[in-house]
Amino acid sequence: MQLPIDIDRNSSLNLQTQVFEQIRAMILAGQLRAGQRLPSSRHLCQQLQVSRITITLALARLADEGYIDTAKSVGTFVSREIPEQALHAIQGNLVHKTPPDLVAQIRSRLPEIRSHSLVNQHAPRTGIDFWVGRPDARSFPLRTWTRLTNKRLLSAGSALTEYRDPTGVPELRDAIANHLRPARGIIAEPEQIIITGGCQEALNLVSRMLLAPGTDAIVESPGYAGASYLFESYGARLHHIRVDEKGLDVAQLPDVAGAVAYVTPSHQYPMGYTLPLDRRLELLAWAVRTDSYIVEDDYDSDFRYVGSPLAALKALDRANRVFYVGTFSKCLGAGLRLGYIVVPPELMPIARRYKALMNYGQPWLEQAVLADFMNTGGYARHLRKIRQHYRGKRDALLKALDLRFGQTVTIGAEAGMHMVWRTPNHLPPASEIVARVLNCGVGVYDLSPRSAVITSGAPENDRYLIFGYSSLSEKQISMGIERLADELEKTHVLARTRVLAATASKQRVL
Amino acid sequence: MQLPIDIDRNSSLNLQTQVFEQIRAMILAGQLRAGQRLPSSRHLCQQLQVSRITITLALARLADEGYIDTAKSVGTFVSREIPEQALHAIQGNLVHKTPPDLVAQIRSRLPEIRSHSLVNQHAPRTGIDFWVGRPDARSFPLRTWTRLTNKRLLSAGSALTEYRDPTGVPELRDAIANHLRPARGIIAEPEQIIITGGCQEALNLVSRMLLAPGTDAIVESPGYAGASYLFESYGARLHHIRVDEKGLDVAQLPDVAGAVAYVTPSHQYPMGYTLPLDRRLELLAWAVRTDSYIVEDDYDSDFRYVGSPLAALKALDRANRVFYVGTFSKCLGAGLRLGYIVVPPELMPIARRYKALMNYGQPWLEQAVLADFMNTGGYARHLRKIRQHYRGKRDALLKALDLRFGQTVTIGAEAGMHMVWRTPNHLPPASEIVARVLNCGVGVYDLSPRSAVITSGAPENDRYLIFGYSSLSEKQISMGIERLADELEKTHVLARTRVLAATASKQRVL
């Protein structure tokens, strides 16, 4: 008997593996049956033109894994212990491809899940992209970071190989606690802080703790899609509360017990409003009254260009009703995947257990390097430096808009890394502008899921354009606005030409 | 009027922040009421003996945040817009400490959660610790890793600052797919692979997809606590299936539809058995028959000291019923927090969305460096090297046990980083040995939650001791067993002495 084995000498798999895999496949497919005798290794060598050791190793592996039995001086046989019935069951899909109807059936059983994209799927191929929330790659403190990384690697000891406390590296939790008091007015113990995989994981941690199917979850509208979709995935009952020109309209908060409210009071996402003190106090009072929790996402509060930095909502939280979420994705870089959450002390033991069950903590190196960066003053210096840079970019954007569109109305320009432009009424709707300027190599964004924004669909939403300016140079910013204005003027002029032409032809008719 | 402000010149907070925080606190506590006039900044300077600019900045910040209104040439007043009612509500807990009865009430509403510990909480203070699952810190390829890290940092571009595909760095997913075929017999596309925060996050991802309250979840007994507790936290109905001397007793699998079964077929945790082919096939057939999914945790299969490496269960999975989970925590280091999961293709779009909602991916640097390490052959070399090291440690342990206890019965010594010793019947129960040798500076572990093991509590479990040997030197291993044997012999001798003494006194009586 010759086995139909096909040796491919150009394959990246070695000969032994090829022989092993093909005999195994024949046994599993039932082409070789239990108890059947295999050709001797000498015969196999001759047939396949491979060395004796190749065959011996392949057969040894088959024997080790239980596919064949080798009876000394009698021969080699397909194992009799392979359960025929089980074989039939797994043979159903030899092609490793699940049939479409089964796929549909499997998927229909799983809950409907949406997720947001933080990677721009609509970026202009070549050109200028005002995509939101991107730090300037050139501003990353690469030299210092590399130096600190090398220092930490040199003295890593067992830090790279051992499991650690899932809540994070102690020095980093200390450094964050020390940063929060002067910078955000938050008095938090390091023991209340958990290091997370960006702010998204912090939101996920709160969700796992507090959300069950039917739990009331409050989100802002327009608001951050990453929070809405997450709450939705836990089966929460979502309340989309309107954002007006002062931020979240707290008077509209529902009178429900045990809810979770997600808010961005420092610089509302996406609109950029700062929630005023009276609303902050009312929001906190609502949480106490309704026995609810608030999740404060303070994603870009490090950048404030007008006046002093505002204290966080958490700084007012006397009743331990606020989870404070911070991230280093905006002030340093999203590729570090470092964020944190300040947890009310009495919930910390439970939060810690959830973090252990979720992934047992963040990688050590980034945490250790960031702790050193903060403790040696590098972080404060970096913030001062990029605050200056981003202010310049912001000013360039405001200037460019004013230059081409006259007195422009912008929102949220006093802080953060993006602003919103309320377009004049004579311009086309925002969605149309987005599509048109994308064609001329400029990415600007409207309030839509592709910008990680969900809205209630109010008609005025189509007058807003979002501009992330932090990752562009001042030159790119003014060029981008030039191109945008040129493109819009083209139609404007065309429209005017058409009117003139129409008038002319009318005159001709007269 | 003088405000009761207390300036501490030794505080780490600057004077401006101290003034700001104390006036803010008085307003929030109702000590300063809406509309009340504040002392002039000149008076405050004199009272507090601080500079005018300090007071001006503190007052400006209070005004920015909405606590005070400054009416030019009239004076400074506590804002009238602070809602009194909201103030009363948040004043409830001025001390930032939730009263114990409220804590109890809050906690009672949250589900009961258990988590495992991968950090040894019971380590001997000074001494030799046979804690399971720790790679040898001295074997970490630090020089190569540092070199590759520097190379990647130098050319990082925007990789540190931008968001990326949440499933992971493409080169790493490629490298893992290329590794899996020859090493584990698994044919997987890179598009089926998600990089996770260790194997725990991979388990969490599957749980979020497939588990709802009441879903049947099958775990091994004894088995890995990190999986049991996780499934429990999702409200799954747990079935603890007995592990016999061939591994999971598949005949006991319940006849339930749509279940999830967690298994460790390569090297059962903790017992170390390798699941034979017939049981593997029956397990797969069960999954097809009951429309269930299998999660294969292949945590330490890189180390096999006898015969060739066994193919994974996933390699037999023709019906796409197996999620394959791998980790770099054992072969490289847990501090990297790098694992992965091979997802059945039809479930990949959903798995990807969950990963985005959970934390939007792993940090870039570790992934990029690992990809380079794998693609340049460093990983294969590292595995060969530490396989050799660990084999030496394993042999040292077997030899030391044999030397002191005669023909010892060990389980699972042919693979992995730990083995199980079935203690002779004349020795005390395992739990007693653990406690006694801990006192003489040696950590050995029984089948109990402190070793991240859950059991059904079968009486024979108290005859098993787990020895992780990978992180100890051969010298430490033999010393550890010496001390253990000495300690046990002490009682043995004492017991014998007692018997002799009893006999002697008996004789005397006669």
PDB file of N, CA, C and O in Angstrom, chain A residues 21 64-65 67 93-94 98 107 109 113 118 134 150 160 162 181 208 233 291 308 311 316 318 320 335 337 346 353 359-360 364 366, chain B residues 21 64-65 67 93-94 98 107 109 113 118 134 150 160 162 181 208 233 291 308 311 316 318 320 335 337 346 353 359-360 364 366:
ATOM      1  N   GLU A  21       1.507  15.562   9.428  1.00  0.00           N
ATOM      2  CA  GLU A  21       0.189  16.193   9.239  1.00  0.00           C
ATOM      3  C   GLU A  21      -0.663  15.427   8.237  1.00  0.00           C
ATOM      4  O   GLU A  21      -1.866  15.286   8.417  1.00  0.00           O
ATOM      5  N   ASP A  64       3.156   9.342  19.815  1.00  0.00           N
ATOM      6  CA  ASP A  64       3.055  10.161  21.025  1.00  0.00           C
ATOM      7  C   ASP A  64       1.663  10.755  21.177  1.00  0.00           C
ATOM      8  O   ASP A  64       1.121  10.851  22.266  1.00  0.00           O
ATOM      9  N   GLU A  65       1.101  11.185  20.063  1.00  0.00           N
ATOM     10  CA  GLU A  65      -0.199  11.838  20.134  1.00  0.00           C
ATOM     11  C   GLU A  65      -1.344  10.841  20.095  1.00  0.00           C
ATOM     12  O   GLU A  65      -2.507  11.223  20.123  1.00  0.00           O
ATOM     13  N   TYR A  67      -2.169   8.558  17.660  1.00  0.00           N
ATOM     14  CA  TYR A  67      -2.806   8.186  16.400  1.00  0.00           C
ATOM     15  C   TYR A  67      -2.446   6.776  15.965  1.00  0.00           C
ATOM     16  O   TYR A  67      -3.213   6.128  15.287  1.00  0.00           O
ATOM     17  N   ASN A  93     -17.254  19.017   9.359  1.00  0.00           N
ATOM     18  CA  ASN A  93     -16.760  20.184   8.631  1.00  0.00           C
ATOM     19  C   ASN A  93     -15.271  20.059   8.373  1.00  0.00           C
ATOM     20  O   ASN A  93     -14.471  20.667   9.060  1.00  0.00           O
ATOM     21  N   LEU A  94     -14.933  19.271   7.370  1.00  0.00           N
ATOM     22  CA  LEU A  94     -13.516  19.036   7.130  1.00  0.00           C
ATOM     23  C   LEU A  94     -12.810  20.276   6.634  1.00  0.00           C
ATOM     24  O   LEU A  94     -11.603  20.382   6.718  1.00  0.00           O
ATOM     25  N   THR A  98     -17.243  27.173   8.605  1.00  0.00           N
ATOM     26  CA  THR A  98     -18.588  26.918   9.093  1.00  0.00           C
ATOM     27  C   THR A  98     -19.583  27.324   8.017  1.00  0.00           C
ATOM     28  O   THR A  98     -19.444  28.389   7.420  1.00  0.00           O
ATOM     29  N   ARG A 107     -24.684  33.565  15.175  1.00  0.00           N
ATOM     30  CA  ARG A 107     -24.664  35.002  15.414  1.00  0.00           C
ATOM     31  C   ARG A 107     -25.984  35.502  15.974  1.00  0.00           C
ATOM     32  O   ARG A 107     -26.013  36.417  16.787  1.00  0.00           O
ATOM     33  N   ARG A 109     -27.837  34.168  17.993  1.00  0.00           N
ATOM     34  CA  ARG A 109     -27.965  33.879  19.417  1.00  0.00           C
ATOM     35  C   ARG A 109     -27.174  34.865  20.267  1.00  0.00           C
ATOM     36  O   ARG A 109     -27.422  35.010  21.454  1.00  0.00           O
ATOM     37  N   ILE A 113     -24.041  43.724  19.129  1.00  0.00           N
ATOM     38  CA  ILE A 113     -23.009  44.563  19.731  1.00  0.00           C
ATOM     39  C   ILE A 113     -22.543  45.605  18.721  1.00  0.00           C
ATOM     40  O   ILE A 113     -22.304  45.292  17.570  1.00  0.00           O
ATOM     41  N   LEU A 118     -11.785  54.321  17.094  1.00  0.00           N
ATOM     42  CA  LEU A 118     -10.904  55.435  17.441  1.00  0.00           C
ATOM     43  C   LEU A 118      -9.810  55.586  16.394  1.00  0.00           C
ATOM     44  O   LEU A 118      -9.004  56.495  16.445  1.00  0.00           O
ATOM     45  N   ARG A 134      -6.008  63.168  18.663  1.00  0.00           N
ATOM     46  CA  ARG A 134      -4.674  62.637  18.364  1.00  0.00           C
ATOM     47  C   ARG A 134      -3.611  63.577  18.907  1.00  0.00           C
ATOM     48  O   ARG A 134      -3.526  64.726  18.480  1.00  0.00           O
ATOM     49  N   ASN A 150      15.288  52.419  29.186  1.00  0.00           N
ATOM     50  CA  ASN A 150      16.533  51.665  29.332  1.00  0.00           C
ATOM     51  C   ASN A 150      16.913  51.490  30.790  1.00  0.00           C
ATOM     52  O   ASN A 150      17.371  50.430  31.203  1.00  0.00           O
ATOM     53  N   LEU A 160       9.665  41.874  34.897  1.00  0.00           N
ATOM     54  CA  LEU A 160       9.166  41.457  33.590  1.00  0.00           C
ATOM     55  C   LEU A 160       8.579  40.055  33.625  1.00  0.00           C
ATOM     56  O   LEU A 160       7.764  39.695  32.777  1.00  0.00           O
ATOM     57  N   GLU A 162       7.334  38.308  36.608  1.00  0.00           N
ATOM     58  CA  GLU A 162       6.385  37.922  37.662  1.00  0.00           C
ATOM     59  C   GLU A 162       5.033  38.621  37.506  1.00  0.00           C
ATOM     60  O   GLU A 162       4.948  39.717  36.966  1.00  0.00           O
ATOM     61  N   ARG A 181      -4.136  66.193  43.079  1.00  0.00           N
ATOM     62  CA  ARG A 181      -4.561  67.227  44.022  1.00  0.00           C
ATOM     63  C   ARG A 181      -4.296  68.636  43.486  1.00  0.00           C
ATOM     64  O   ARG A 181      -5.241  69.393  43.329  1.00  0.00           O
ATOM     65  N   ARG A 208     -18.860  46.722  34.433  1.00  0.00           N
ATOM     66  CA  ARG A 208     -18.945  45.358  34.956  1.00  0.00           C
ATOM     67  C   ARG A 208     -19.425  45.362  36.396  1.00  0.00           C
ATOM     68  O   ARG A 208     -20.116  44.465  36.842  1.00  0.00           O
ATOM     69  N   SER A 233     -23.922  47.311  25.538  1.00  0.00           N
ATOM     70  CA  SER A 233     -23.479  45.914  25.458  1.00  0.00           C
ATOM     71  C   SER A 233     -23.743  45.167  26.753  1.00  0.00           C
ATOM     72  O   SER A 233     -23.757  43.944  26.777  1.00  0.00           O
ATOM     73  N   ASP A 291     -29.430  57.700  44.613  1.00  0.00           N
ATOM     74  CA  ASP A 291     -28.547  56.575  44.906  1.00  0.00           C
ATOM     75  C   ASP A 291     -27.866  56.077  43.627  1.00  0.00           C
ATOM     76  O   ASP A 291     -27.815  54.887  43.347  1.00  0.00           O
ATOM     77  N   SER A 308      -7.343  79.679  34.704  1.00  0.00           N
ATOM     78  CA  SER A 308      -6.680  78.583  35.404  1.00  0.00           C
ATOM     79  C   SER A 308      -7.437  77.290  35.138  1.00  0.00           C
ATOM     80  O   SER A 308      -8.585  77.305  34.703  1.00  0.00           O
ATOM     81  N   ALA A 311     -11.195  72.751  38.625  1.00  0.00           N
ATOM     82  CA  ALA A 311     -11.190  71.530  39.427  1.00  0.00           C
ATOM     83  C   ALA A 311     -12.144  70.526  38.797  1.00  0.00           C
ATOM     84  O   ALA A 311     -13.086  70.889  38.091  1.00  0.00           O
ATOM     85  N   LEU A 316     -15.555  67.892  44.079  1.00  0.00           N
ATOM     86  CA  LEU A 316     -16.732  68.343  44.837  1.00  0.00           C
ATOM     87  C   LEU A 316     -17.464  67.176  45.480  1.00  0.00           C
ATOM     88  O   LEU A 316     -18.474  67.359  46.145  1.00  0.00           O
ATOM     89  N   ARG A 318     -18.364  64.902  47.911  1.00  0.00           N
ATOM     90  CA  ARG A 318     -18.247  64.571  49.330  1.00  0.00           C
ATOM     91  C   ARG A 318     -18.900  63.253  49.665  1.00  0.00           C
ATOM     92  O   ARG A 318     -18.685  62.692  50.723  1.00  0.00           O
ATOM     93  N   ASN A 320     -18.837  60.403  47.880  1.00  0.00           N
ATOM     94  CA  ASN A 320     -18.253  59.243  47.196  1.00  0.00           C
ATOM     95  C   ASN A 320     -19.172  58.647  46.140  1.00  0.00           C
ATOM     96  O   ASN A 320     -19.397  57.435  46.101  1.00  0.00           O
ATOM     97  N   GLY A 335      -0.924  54.923  22.183  1.00  0.00           N
ATOM     98  CA  GLY A 335      -0.213  53.664  22.018  1.00  0.00           C
ATOM     99  C   GLY A 335       0.314  53.096  23.320  1.00  0.00           C
ATOM    100  O   GLY A 335       0.718  51.936  23.386  1.00  0.00           O
ATOM    101  N   ARG A 337      -1.601  52.892  25.953  1.00  0.00           N
ATOM    102  CA  ARG A 337      -2.772  52.261  26.578  1.00  0.00           C
ATOM    103  C   ARG A 337      -2.706  52.396  28.096  1.00  0.00           C
ATOM    104  O   ARG A 337      -2.800  51.421  28.830  1.00  0.00           O
ATOM    105  N   GLU A 346     -14.958  52.499  49.357  1.00  0.00           N
ATOM    106  CA  GLU A 346     -15.692  51.308  49.795  1.00  0.00           C
ATOM    107  C   GLU A 346     -15.927  50.318  48.658  1.00  0.00           C
ATOM    108  O   GLU A 346     -16.254  49.165  48.895  1.00  0.00           O
ATOM    109  N   ARG A 353     -10.990  43.077  42.450  1.00  0.00           N
ATOM    110  CA  ARG A 353     -11.266  41.703  42.027  1.00  0.00           C
ATOM    111  C   ARG A 353     -11.682  41.657  40.558  1.00  0.00           C
ATOM    112  O   ARG A 353     -11.269  40.772  39.815  1.00  0.00           O
ATOM    113  N   ASN A 359      -8.083  41.014  33.446  1.00  0.00           N
ATOM    114  CA  ASN A 359      -6.807  40.788  32.755  1.00  0.00           C
ATOM    115  C   ASN A 359      -5.574  40.816  33.660  1.00  0.00           C
ATOM    116  O   ASN A 359      -4.456  40.815  33.174  1.00  0.00           O
ATOM    117  N   TYR A 360      -5.800  40.851  34.951  1.00  0.00           N
ATOM    118  CA  TYR A 360      -4.715  40.814  35.920  1.00  0.00           C
ATOM    119  C   TYR A 360      -3.682  41.919  35.728  1.00  0.00           C
ATOM    120  O   TYR A 360      -2.495  41.739  36.014  1.00  0.00           O
ATOM    121  N   TRP A 364       4.034  45.970  32.873  1.00  0.00           N
ATOM    122  CA  TRP A 364       4.845  46.667  33.854  1.00  0.00           C
ATOM    123  C   TRP A 364       5.631  47.838  33.290  1.00  0.00           C
ATOM    124  O   TRP A 364       5.689  48.918  33.887  1.00  0.00           O
ATOM    125  N   GLU A 366       5.602  50.157  30.717  1.00  0.00           N
ATOM    126  CA  GLU A 366       4.994  51.482  30.498  1.00  0.00           C
ATOM    127  C   GLU A 366       4.654  52.153  31.830  1.00  0.00           C
ATOM    128  O   GLU A 366       4.826  53.359  31.995  1.00  0.00           O
TER     129      GLU A 366
ATOM    130  N   GLU B  21      -8.278  76.361  47.921  1.00  0.00           N
ATOM    131  CA  GLU B  21      -8.978  75.193  48.460  1.00  0.00           C
ATOM    132  C   GLU B  21      -9.742  75.530  49.740  1.00  0.00           C
ATOM    133  O   GLU B  21     -10.840  75.023  49.966  1.00  0.00           O
ATOM    134  N   ASP B  64     -13.210  81.737  38.119  1.00  0.00           N
ATOM    135  CA  ASP B  64     -13.254  80.867  36.935  1.00  0.00           C
ATOM    136  C   ASP B  64     -14.145  79.669  37.172  1.00  0.00           C
ATOM    137  O   ASP B  64     -14.880  79.234  36.296  1.00  0.00           O
ATOM    138  N   GLU B  65     -14.048  79.114  38.366  1.00  0.00           N
ATOM    139  CA  GLU B  65     -14.807  77.898  38.640  1.00  0.00           C
ATOM    140  C   GLU B  65     -16.226  78.203  39.115  1.00  0.00           C
ATOM    141  O   GLU B  65     -16.989  77.290  39.413  1.00  0.00           O
ATOM    142  N   TYR B  67     -17.265  79.993  41.869  1.00  0.00           N
ATOM    143  CA  TYR B  67     -17.567  80.090  43.298  1.00  0.00           C
ATOM    144  C   TYR B  67     -17.822  81.537  43.725  1.00  0.00           C
ATOM    145  O   TYR B  67     -18.565  81.768  44.659  1.00  0.00           O
ATOM    146  N   ASN B  93     -21.849  64.273  53.505  1.00  0.00           N
ATOM    147  CA  ASN B  93     -20.652  63.555  53.935  1.00  0.00           C
ATOM    148  C   ASN B  93     -19.429  64.413  53.732  1.00  0.00           C
ATOM    149  O   ASN B  93     -18.688  64.234  52.780  1.00  0.00           O
ATOM    150  N   LEU B  94     -19.230  65.318  54.644  1.00  0.00           N
ATOM    151  CA  LEU B  94     -18.115  66.228  54.472  1.00  0.00           C
ATOM    152  C   LEU B  94     -16.771  65.545  54.622  1.00  0.00           C
ATOM    153  O   LEU B  94     -15.763  66.038  54.160  1.00  0.00           O
ATOM    154  N   THR B  98     -17.652  57.183  53.537  1.00  0.00           N
ATOM    155  CA  THR B  98     -19.016  56.705  53.520  1.00  0.00           C
ATOM    156  C   THR B  98     -19.286  55.956  54.828  1.00  0.00           C
ATOM    157  O   THR B  98     -18.467  55.145  55.239  1.00  0.00           O
ATOM    158  N   ARG B 107     -22.633  47.448  49.097  1.00  0.00           N
ATOM    159  CA  ARG B 107     -21.983  46.181  48.738  1.00  0.00           C
ATOM    160  C   ARG B 107     -23.002  45.057  48.581  1.00  0.00           C
ATOM    161  O   ARG B 107     -22.825  44.169  47.761  1.00  0.00           O
ATOM    162  N   ARG B 109     -25.773  45.156  47.348  1.00  0.00           N
ATOM    163  CA  ARG B 109     -26.461  45.224  46.058  1.00  0.00           C
ATOM    164  C   ARG B 109     -25.615  44.677  44.927  1.00  0.00           C
ATOM    165  O   ARG B 109     -26.125  44.328  43.873  1.00  0.00           O
ATOM    166  N   ILE B 113     -18.381  38.600  44.319  1.00  0.00           N
ATOM    167  CA  ILE B 113     -17.315  38.320  43.350  1.00  0.00           C
ATOM    168  C   ILE B 113     -16.119  37.726  44.072  1.00  0.00           C
ATOM    169  O   ILE B 113     -15.706  38.215  45.128  1.00  0.00           O
ATOM    170  N   LEU B 118      -2.577  35.521  41.572  1.00  0.00           N
ATOM    171  CA  LEU B 118      -1.422  34.962  40.867  1.00  0.00           C
ATOM    172  C   LEU B 118      -0.134  35.450  41.518  1.00  0.00           C
ATOM    173  O   LEU B 118       0.955  35.054  41.145  1.00  0.00           O
ATOM    174  N   ARG B 134       5.960  30.542  37.548  1.00  0.00           N
ATOM    175  CA  ARG B 134       6.879  31.677  37.465  1.00  0.00           C
ATOM    176  C   ARG B 134       8.039  31.337  36.556  1.00  0.00           C
ATOM    177  O   ARG B 134       8.807  30.432  36.840  1.00  0.00           O
ATOM    178  N   ASN B 150      14.854  49.443  21.931  1.00  0.00           N
ATOM    179  CA  ASN B 150      15.468  50.692  21.481  1.00  0.00           C
ATOM    180  C   ASN B 150      15.251  50.909  19.993  1.00  0.00           C
ATOM    181  O   ASN B 150      14.972  52.022  19.550  1.00  0.00           O
ATOM    182  N   LEU B 160       3.374  55.384  19.123  1.00  0.00           N
ATOM    183  CA  LEU B 160       3.166  55.608  20.553  1.00  0.00           C
ATOM    184  C   LEU B 160       1.980  56.527  20.809  1.00  0.00           C
ATOM    185  O   LEU B 160       1.394  56.505  21.884  1.00  0.00           O
ATOM    186  N   GLU B 162      -0.812  57.196  18.502  1.00  0.00           N
ATOM    187  CA  GLU B 162      -2.100  56.973  17.837  1.00  0.00           C
ATOM    188  C   GLU B 162      -2.815  55.716  18.333  1.00  0.00           C
ATOM    189  O   GLU B 162      -2.189  54.774  18.792  1.00  0.00           O
ATOM    190  N   ARG B 181       1.414  26.848  13.566  1.00  0.00           N
ATOM    191  CA  ARG B 181       1.297  25.661  12.725  1.00  0.00           C
ATOM    192  C   ARG B 181       2.357  24.615  13.043  1.00  0.00           C
ATOM    193  O   ARG B 181       2.011  23.496  13.416  1.00  0.00           O
ATOM    194  N   ARG B 208     -17.420  37.259  27.936  1.00  0.00           N
ATOM    195  CA  ARG B 208     -18.325  38.353  27.590  1.00  0.00           C
ATOM    196  C   ARG B 208     -19.161  37.996  26.368  1.00  0.00           C
ATOM    197  O   ARG B 208     -20.311  38.402  26.237  1.00  0.00           O
ATOM    198  N   SER B 233     -18.511  34.991  37.896  1.00  0.00           N
ATOM    199  CA  SER B 233     -18.804  36.435  37.955  1.00  0.00           C
ATOM    200  C   SER B 233     -19.791  36.846  36.863  1.00  0.00           C
ATOM    201  O   SER B 233     -20.404  37.900  36.954  1.00  0.00           O
ATOM    202  N   ASP B 291     -23.856  21.733  20.638  1.00  0.00           N
ATOM    203  CA  ASP B 291     -23.763  23.123  20.181  1.00  0.00           C
ATOM    204  C   ASP B 291     -23.047  23.978  21.237  1.00  0.00           C
ATOM    205  O   ASP B 291     -23.490  25.074  21.576  1.00  0.00           O
ATOM    206  N   SER B 308       7.971  14.206  21.374  1.00  0.00           N
ATOM    207  CA  SER B 308       7.761  15.430  20.606  1.00  0.00           C
ATOM    208  C   SER B 308       6.592  16.225  21.196  1.00  0.00           C
ATOM    209  O   SER B 308       5.792  15.690  21.941  1.00  0.00           O
ATOM    210  N   ALA B 311       0.244  18.073  19.421  1.00  0.00           N
ATOM    211  CA  ALA B 311      -0.599  19.062  18.759  1.00  0.00           C
ATOM    212  C   ALA B 311      -1.674  19.515  19.735  1.00  0.00           C
ATOM    213  O   ALA B 311      -2.058  18.804  20.653  1.00  0.00           O
ATOM    214  N   LEU B 316      -7.381  19.703  16.004  1.00  0.00           N
ATOM    215  CA  LEU B 316      -8.358  18.679  15.606  1.00  0.00           C
ATOM    216  C   LEU B 316      -9.722  19.279  15.328  1.00  0.00           C
ATOM    217  O   LEU B 316     -10.665  18.573  14.991  1.00  0.00           O
ATOM    218  N   ARG B 318     -12.341  20.595  13.506  1.00  0.00           N
ATOM    219  CA  ARG B 318     -12.830  20.826  12.152  1.00  0.00           C
ATOM    220  C   ARG B 318     -14.122  21.633  12.145  1.00  0.00           C
ATOM    221  O   ARG B 318     -14.529  22.150  11.127  1.00  0.00           O
ATOM    222  N   ASN B 320     -14.887  24.279  14.062  1.00  0.00           N
ATOM    223  CA  ASN B 320     -14.762  25.638  14.614  1.00  0.00           C
ATOM    224  C   ASN B 320     -15.479  25.797  15.946  1.00  0.00           C
ATOM    225  O   ASN B 320     -16.250  26.740  16.152  1.00  0.00           O
ATOM    226  N   GLY B 335       5.006  39.915  33.365  1.00  0.00           N
ATOM    227  CA  GLY B 335       5.030  41.368  33.404  1.00  0.00           C
ATOM    228  C   GLY B 335       4.765  42.012  32.051  1.00  0.00           C
ATOM    229  O   GLY B 335       4.505  43.209  31.969  1.00  0.00           O
ATOM    230  N   ARG B 337       2.291  41.044  30.155  1.00  0.00           N
ATOM    231  CA  ARG B 337       0.831  40.956  29.964  1.00  0.00           C
ATOM    232  C   ARG B 337       0.483  40.743  28.494  1.00  0.00           C
ATOM    233  O   ARG B 337      -0.298  41.491  27.914  1.00  0.00           O
ATOM    234  N   GLU B 346     -16.024  32.939  12.144  1.00  0.00           N
ATOM    235  CA  GLU B 346     -17.341  33.577  12.039  1.00  0.00           C
ATOM    236  C   GLU B 346     -17.671  34.421  13.264  1.00  0.00           C
ATOM    237  O   GLU B 346     -18.568  35.253  13.235  1.00  0.00           O
ATOM    238  N   ARG B 353     -15.248  43.616  18.226  1.00  0.00           N
ATOM    239  CA  ARG B 353     -16.021  44.705  18.823  1.00  0.00           C
ATOM    240  C   ARG B 353     -15.934  44.662  20.346  1.00  0.00           C
ATOM    241  O   ARG B 353     -15.815  45.693  21.003  1.00  0.00           O
ATOM    242  N   ASN B 359     -11.106  47.563  26.039  1.00  0.00           N
ATOM    243  CA  ASN B 359      -9.956  48.436  26.320  1.00  0.00           C
ATOM    244  C   ASN B 359      -9.217  48.937  25.076  1.00  0.00           C
ATOM    245  O   ASN B 359      -8.161  49.546  25.195  1.00  0.00           O
ATOM    246  N   TYR B 360      -9.789  48.690  23.925  1.00  0.00           N
ATOM    247  CA  TYR B 360      -9.219  49.171  22.675  1.00  0.00           C
ATOM    248  C   TYR B 360      -7.767  48.734  22.443  1.00  0.00           C
ATOM    249  O   TYR B 360      -6.975  49.468  21.839  1.00  0.00           O
ATOM    250  N   TRP B 364       1.386  49.231  22.433  1.00  0.00           N
ATOM    251  CA  TRP B 364       2.082  48.939  21.186  1.00  0.00           C
ATOM    252  C   TRP B 364       3.475  48.359  21.386  1.00  0.00           C
ATOM    253  O   TRP B 364       3.876  47.397  20.720  1.00  0.00           O
ATOM    254  N   GLU B 366       5.371  46.540  23.657  1.00  0.00           N
ATOM    255  CA  GLU B 366       5.591  45.120  23.934  1.00  0.00           C
ATOM    256  C   GLU B 366       5.236  44.250  22.726  1.00  0.00           C
ATOM    257  O   GLU B 366       5.923  43.280  22.418  1.00  0.00           O
TER     258      GLU B 366
END
